[in-house]
């Protein structure tokens, strides 16, 4: 599925009032801002959300086609690229939760 198809699918699943707000926001970019700042922030958050959904769906589609790599391998690659040291091994401790007796 292409990004365009994913965006169109997401638009189809988005309530009309949100799309109208988004369209109003895009039109407002041509003129002086008239909408309250909170509405602007909400629209930016919605755009960010939609971009995230599209990215996740694209990744899932790639993985379904066998183009993905296992999470452990991806995390190990990122750890190496970013110079993150390996996690120390976890030592398990046994604690006695009974009341202390003298």
mmCIF file of C-alpha atoms in Angstrom:
data_model
loop_
_atom_site.group_PDB
_atom_site.id
_atom_site.type_symbol
_atom_site.label_atom_id
_atom_site.label_comp_id
_atom_site.label_asym_id
_atom_site.label_seq_id
_atom_site.Cartn_x
_atom_site.Cartn_y
_atom_site.Cartn_z
ATOM 1 C CA UNK A 1 0.000 0.000 0.000
ATOM 2 C CA UNK A 2 1.421 3.390 -0.962
ATOM 3 C CA UNK A 3 1.607 6.355 1.391
ATOM 4 C CA UNK A 4 -1.047 8.081 -0.709
ATOM 5 C CA UNK A 5 -3.384 5.099 -0.330
ATOM 6 C CA UNK A 6 -2.753 4.982 3.423
ATOM 7 C CA UNK A 7 -3.464 8.703 3.749
ATOM 8 C CA UNK A 8 -6.677 8.378 1.749
ATOM 9 C CA UNK A 9 -7.732 5.436 3.910
ATOM 10 C CA UNK A 10 -6.982 7.425 7.066
ATOM 11 C CA UNK A 11 -8.938 10.396 5.718
ATOM 12 C CA UNK A 12 -11.895 8.098 5.014
ATOM 13 C CA UNK A 13 -11.769 6.915 8.651
ATOM 14 C CA UNK A 14 -11.475 10.443 10.094
ATOM 15 C CA UNK A 15 -14.645 12.208 11.302
ATOM 16 C CA UNK A 16 -15.783 15.039 9.024
ATOM 17 C CA UNK A 17 -15.506 17.705 11.730
ATOM 18 C CA UNK A 18 -11.789 16.978 12.139
ATOM 19 C CA UNK A 19 -11.271 17.148 8.385
ATOM 20 C CA UNK A 20 -13.163 20.444 8.258
ATOM 21 C CA UNK A 21 -10.962 21.791 11.064
ATOM 22 C CA UNK A 22 -7.878 20.672 9.171
ATOM 23 C CA UNK A 23 -9.095 22.258 5.936
ATOM 24 C CA UNK A 24 -9.893 25.453 7.820
ATOM 25 C CA UNK A 25 -6.422 25.427 9.312
ATOM 26 C CA UNK A 26 -4.785 24.981 5.920
ATOM 27 C CA UNK A 27 -6.831 27.860 4.502
ATOM 28 C CA UNK A 28 -5.875 30.022 7.474
ATOM 29 C CA UNK A 29 -2.208 29.647 6.593
ATOM 30 C CA UNK A 30 -2.862 31.978 3.655
ATOM 31 C CA UNK A 31 -4.289 34.707 5.902
ATOM 32 C CA UNK A 32 -3.635 36.199 9.312
ATOM 33 C CA UNK A 33 -4.360 33.680 12.090
ATOM 34 C CA UNK A 34 -7.930 33.926 13.384
ATOM 35 C CA UNK A 35 -8.183 30.638 15.248
ATOM 36 C CA UNK A 36 -7.222 30.321 18.900
ATOM 37 C CA UNK A 37 -3.801 28.873 19.621
ATOM 38 C CA UNK A 38 -5.346 25.785 21.272
ATOM 39 C CA UNK A 39 -7.109 24.849 18.024
ATOM 40 C CA UNK A 40 -3.858 25.275 16.124
ATOM 41 C CA UNK A 41 -2.052 22.991 18.579
ATOM 42 C CA UNK A 42 -4.835 20.411 18.387
ATOM 43 C CA UNK A 43 -4.567 20.371 14.603
ATOM 44 C CA UNK A 44 -0.792 19.961 14.753
ATOM 45 C CA UNK A 45 -1.241 17.073 17.177
ATOM 46 C CA UNK A 46 -3.803 15.476 14.841
ATOM 47 C CA UNK A 47 -1.426 15.832 11.883
ATOM 48 C CA UNK A 48 1.338 14.241 13.955
ATOM 49 C CA UNK A 49 -1.043 11.434 14.932
ATOM 50 C CA UNK A 50 -2.016 10.809 11.300
ATOM 51 C CA UNK A 51 1.636 10.737 10.234
ATOM 52 C CA UNK A 52 2.340 8.228 12.988
ATOM 53 C CA UNK A 53 -0.555 5.993 11.915
ATOM 54 C CA UNK A 54 0.612 6.090 8.289
ATOM 55 C CA UNK A 55 4.167 5.211 9.341
ATOM 56 C CA UNK A 56 3.015 2.317 11.504
ATOM 57 C CA UNK A 57 0.769 0.933 8.770
ATOM 58 C CA UNK A 58 3.556 1.258 6.214
ATOM 59 C CA UNK A 59 5.921 -0.595 8.546
ATOM 60 C CA UNK A 60 3.380 -3.347 9.169
ATOM 61 C CA UNK A 61 2.807 -3.737 5.428
ATOM 62 C CA UNK A 62 6.559 -3.966 4.811
ATOM 63 C CA UNK A 63 6.917 -6.529 7.569
ATOM 64 C CA UNK A 64 4.020 -8.559 6.142
ATOM 65 C CA UNK A 65 5.843 -8.628 2.792
ATOM 66 C CA UNK A 66 8.931 -9.995 4.543
ATOM 67 C CA UNK A 67 10.867 -6.728 4.273
ATOM 68 C CA UNK A 68 11.118 -6.140 8.009
ATOM 69 C CA UNK A 69 13.725 -7.259 10.519
ATOM 70 C CA UNK A 70 13.077 -8.692 13.992
ATOM 71 C CA UNK A 71 12.811 -6.121 16.793
ATOM 72 C CA UNK A 72 15.823 -7.534 18.667
ATOM 73 C CA UNK A 73 17.993 -7.141 15.577
ATOM 74 C CA UNK A 74 16.703 -3.589 14.950
ATOM 75 C CA UNK A 75 17.329 -2.594 18.575
ATOM 76 C CA UNK A 76 20.833 -4.093 18.498
ATOM 77 C CA UNK A 77 21.597 -2.128 15.319
ATOM 78 C CA UNK A 78 20.331 1.110 16.875
ATOM 79 C CA UNK A 79 22.280 0.404 20.037
ATOM 80 C CA UNK A 80 25.457 0.001 17.992
ATOM 81 C CA UNK A 81 24.802 3.045 15.759
ATOM 82 C CA UNK A 82 24.003 5.319 18.693
ATOM 83 C CA UNK A 83 26.791 4.023 20.921
ATOM 84 C CA UNK A 84 24.460 2.856 23.676
ATOM 85 C CA UNK A 85 26.270 0.488 26.053
ATOM 86 C CA UNK A 86 24.729 -2.941 26.624
ATOM 87 C CA UNK A 87 22.435 -3.320 29.583
ATOM 88 C CA UNK A 88 24.064 -4.876 32.625
ATOM 89 C CA UNK A 89 22.812 -8.337 33.398
ATOM 90 C CA UNK A 90 20.097 -8.378 36.010
ATOM 91 C CA UNK A 91 20.928 -10.160 39.235
ATOM 92 C CA UNK A 92 17.937 -11.570 40.996
ATOM 93 C CA UNK A 93 17.797 -11.117 44.716
ATOM 94 C CA UNK A 94 15.747 -13.076 47.161
ATOM 95 C CA UNK A 95 14.254 -11.033 49.959
ATOM 96 C CA UNK A 96 12.819 -12.405 53.133
ATOM 97 C CA UNK A 97 9.578 -10.469 53.684
ATOM 98 C CA UNK A 98 8.908 -11.968 57.097
ATOM 99 C CA UNK A 99 9.057 -9.553 60.049
ATOM 100 C CA UNK A 100 12.535 -9.038 61.475
ATOM 101 C CA UNK A 101 13.078 -10.975 64.748
ATOM 102 C CA UNK A 102 15.775 -10.122 67.275
#
